[in-house]
Coordinates of C-alpha atoms in Angstrom, one line a residue:
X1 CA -6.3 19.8 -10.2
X2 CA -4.1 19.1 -7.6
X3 CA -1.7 16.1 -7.8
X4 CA -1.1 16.3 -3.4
X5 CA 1.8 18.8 -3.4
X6 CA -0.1 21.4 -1.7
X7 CA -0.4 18.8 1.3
X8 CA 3.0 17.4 1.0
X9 CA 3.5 17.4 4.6
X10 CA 0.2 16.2 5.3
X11 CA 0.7 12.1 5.2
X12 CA -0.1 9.0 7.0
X13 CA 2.3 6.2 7.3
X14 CA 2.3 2.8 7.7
X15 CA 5.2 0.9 7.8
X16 CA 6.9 -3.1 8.4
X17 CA 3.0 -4.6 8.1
X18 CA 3.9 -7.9 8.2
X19 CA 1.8 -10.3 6.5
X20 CA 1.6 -14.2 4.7
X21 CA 1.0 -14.7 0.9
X22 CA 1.3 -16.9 -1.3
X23 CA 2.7 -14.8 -4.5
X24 CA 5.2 -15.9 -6.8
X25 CA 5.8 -17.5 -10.0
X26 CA 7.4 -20.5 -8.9
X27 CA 4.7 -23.5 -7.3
X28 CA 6.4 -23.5 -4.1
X29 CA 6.1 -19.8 -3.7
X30 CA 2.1 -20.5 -4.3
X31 CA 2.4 -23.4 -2.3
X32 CA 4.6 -22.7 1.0
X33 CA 3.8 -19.3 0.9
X34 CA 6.1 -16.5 2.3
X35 CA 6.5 -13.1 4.9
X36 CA 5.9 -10.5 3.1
X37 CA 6.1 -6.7 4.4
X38 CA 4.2 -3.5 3.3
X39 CA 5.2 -0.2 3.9
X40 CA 2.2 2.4 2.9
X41 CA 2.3 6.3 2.5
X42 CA -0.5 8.1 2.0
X43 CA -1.3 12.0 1.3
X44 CA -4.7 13.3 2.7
X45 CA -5.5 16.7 4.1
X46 CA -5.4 16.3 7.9
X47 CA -6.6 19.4 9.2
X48 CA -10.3 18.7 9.3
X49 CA -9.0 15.5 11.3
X50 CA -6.6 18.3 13.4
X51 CA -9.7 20.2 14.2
X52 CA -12.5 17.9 14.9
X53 CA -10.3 15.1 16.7
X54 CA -13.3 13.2 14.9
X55 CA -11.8 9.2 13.2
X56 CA -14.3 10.1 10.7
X57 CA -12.8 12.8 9.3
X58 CA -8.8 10.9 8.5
X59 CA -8.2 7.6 6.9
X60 CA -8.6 4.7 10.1
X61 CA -4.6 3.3 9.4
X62 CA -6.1 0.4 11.3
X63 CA -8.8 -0.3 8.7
X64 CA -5.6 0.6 5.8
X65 CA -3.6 -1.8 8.2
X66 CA -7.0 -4.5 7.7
X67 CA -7.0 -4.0 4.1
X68 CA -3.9 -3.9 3.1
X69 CA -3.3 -7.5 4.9
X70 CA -6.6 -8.9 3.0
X71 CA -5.1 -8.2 -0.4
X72 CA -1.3 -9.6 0.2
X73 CA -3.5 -12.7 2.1
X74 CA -5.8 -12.8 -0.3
X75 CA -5.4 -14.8 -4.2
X76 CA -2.1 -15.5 -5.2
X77 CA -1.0 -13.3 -7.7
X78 CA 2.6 -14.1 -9.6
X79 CA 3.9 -11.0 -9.8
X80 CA 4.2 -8.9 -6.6
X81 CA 3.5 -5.5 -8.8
X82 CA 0.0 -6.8 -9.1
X83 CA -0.7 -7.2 -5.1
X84 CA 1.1 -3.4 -4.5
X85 CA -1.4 -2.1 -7.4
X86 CA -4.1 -3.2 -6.0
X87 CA -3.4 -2.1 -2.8
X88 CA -2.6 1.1 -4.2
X89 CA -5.6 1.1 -6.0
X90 CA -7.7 0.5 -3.2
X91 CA -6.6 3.3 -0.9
X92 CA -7.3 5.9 -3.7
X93 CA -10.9 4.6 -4.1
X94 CA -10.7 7.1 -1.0
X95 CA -11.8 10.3 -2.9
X96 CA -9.7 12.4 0.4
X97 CA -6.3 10.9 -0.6
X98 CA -4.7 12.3 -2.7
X99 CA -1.6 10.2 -3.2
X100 CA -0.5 7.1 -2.3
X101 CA 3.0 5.1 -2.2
X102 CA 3.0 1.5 -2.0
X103 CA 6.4 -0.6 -1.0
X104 CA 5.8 -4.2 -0.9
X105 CA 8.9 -6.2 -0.2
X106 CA 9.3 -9.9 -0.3
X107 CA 13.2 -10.6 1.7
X108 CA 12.4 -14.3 0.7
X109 CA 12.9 -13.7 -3.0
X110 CA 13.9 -16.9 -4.8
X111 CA 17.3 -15.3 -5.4
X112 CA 20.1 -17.8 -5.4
X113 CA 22.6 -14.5 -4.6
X114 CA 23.0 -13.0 -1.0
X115 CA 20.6 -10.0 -0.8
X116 CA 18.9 -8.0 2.1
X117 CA 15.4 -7.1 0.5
X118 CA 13.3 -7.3 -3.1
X119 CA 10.9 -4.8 -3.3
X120 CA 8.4 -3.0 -5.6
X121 CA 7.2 0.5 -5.4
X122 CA 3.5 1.1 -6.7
X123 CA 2.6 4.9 -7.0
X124 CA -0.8 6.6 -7.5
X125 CA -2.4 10.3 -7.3
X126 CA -5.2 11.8 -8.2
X127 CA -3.7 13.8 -11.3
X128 CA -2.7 10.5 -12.5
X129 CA -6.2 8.3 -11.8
X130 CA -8.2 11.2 -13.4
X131 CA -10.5 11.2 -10.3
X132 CA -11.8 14.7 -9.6
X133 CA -12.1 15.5 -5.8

């Protein structure tokens, strides 16, 4: 089974998705809420896209854009691991992907130290999820 590599160059990208959540452990994280940005890379075949200049035939990045922004807008989660899962997670219910990379980065950590970003990195493939094409 193949785990993407034979499409490594064959990727969408999505990248500085801004969007509000309300993730955290701490109340006021919950409460205020926060910017948070997602950065998505997905591996797909793209030549039957390539060939048929059909939408129906790649992954819309403006429906991944829509979904992406429900999940980080959607329930409060405490740990930011869970909301890049579950993004992940999502886009590989997409039997045509083949891998996915998650970055979900919250800049407004509550960090009491000068930093420039916090972020997670949630990976998935289709080797690893056990989902035959």
């Amino acid at each position: 089974m193949s785990d993407g590599s034979d499409v490594a160059g064959d990727r969408i990208e999505l990248r500085g998705l801004k969007v509000r959540g309300n993730h955290g452990v701490f109340e006021h994280e919950k409460r205020d809420g926060q910017d948070f940005f997602v950065d998505v890379t997905l591996w797909m075949d793209l030549a039957p896209a390539a060939a048929s200049d059909d939408l129906k035939d790649t992954f819309d990045y403006g429906e991944l854009a829509q979904r992406a922004a429900a999940i980080v807008g959607g329930p409060s989660r405490d740990l930011i691991e869970t909301v890049a899962a579950e993004i992940a997670d999502d886009v590989m219910r997409d039997g045509r992907v083949r891998r996915v990379e998650v970055v979900l980065h919250k800049p407004s950590a509550p960090i009491p130290l000068t930093f420039q970003d916090v972020a997670v990195v949630a990976t998935r493939s289709r080797a690893a999820v056990g989902v035959a094409r």
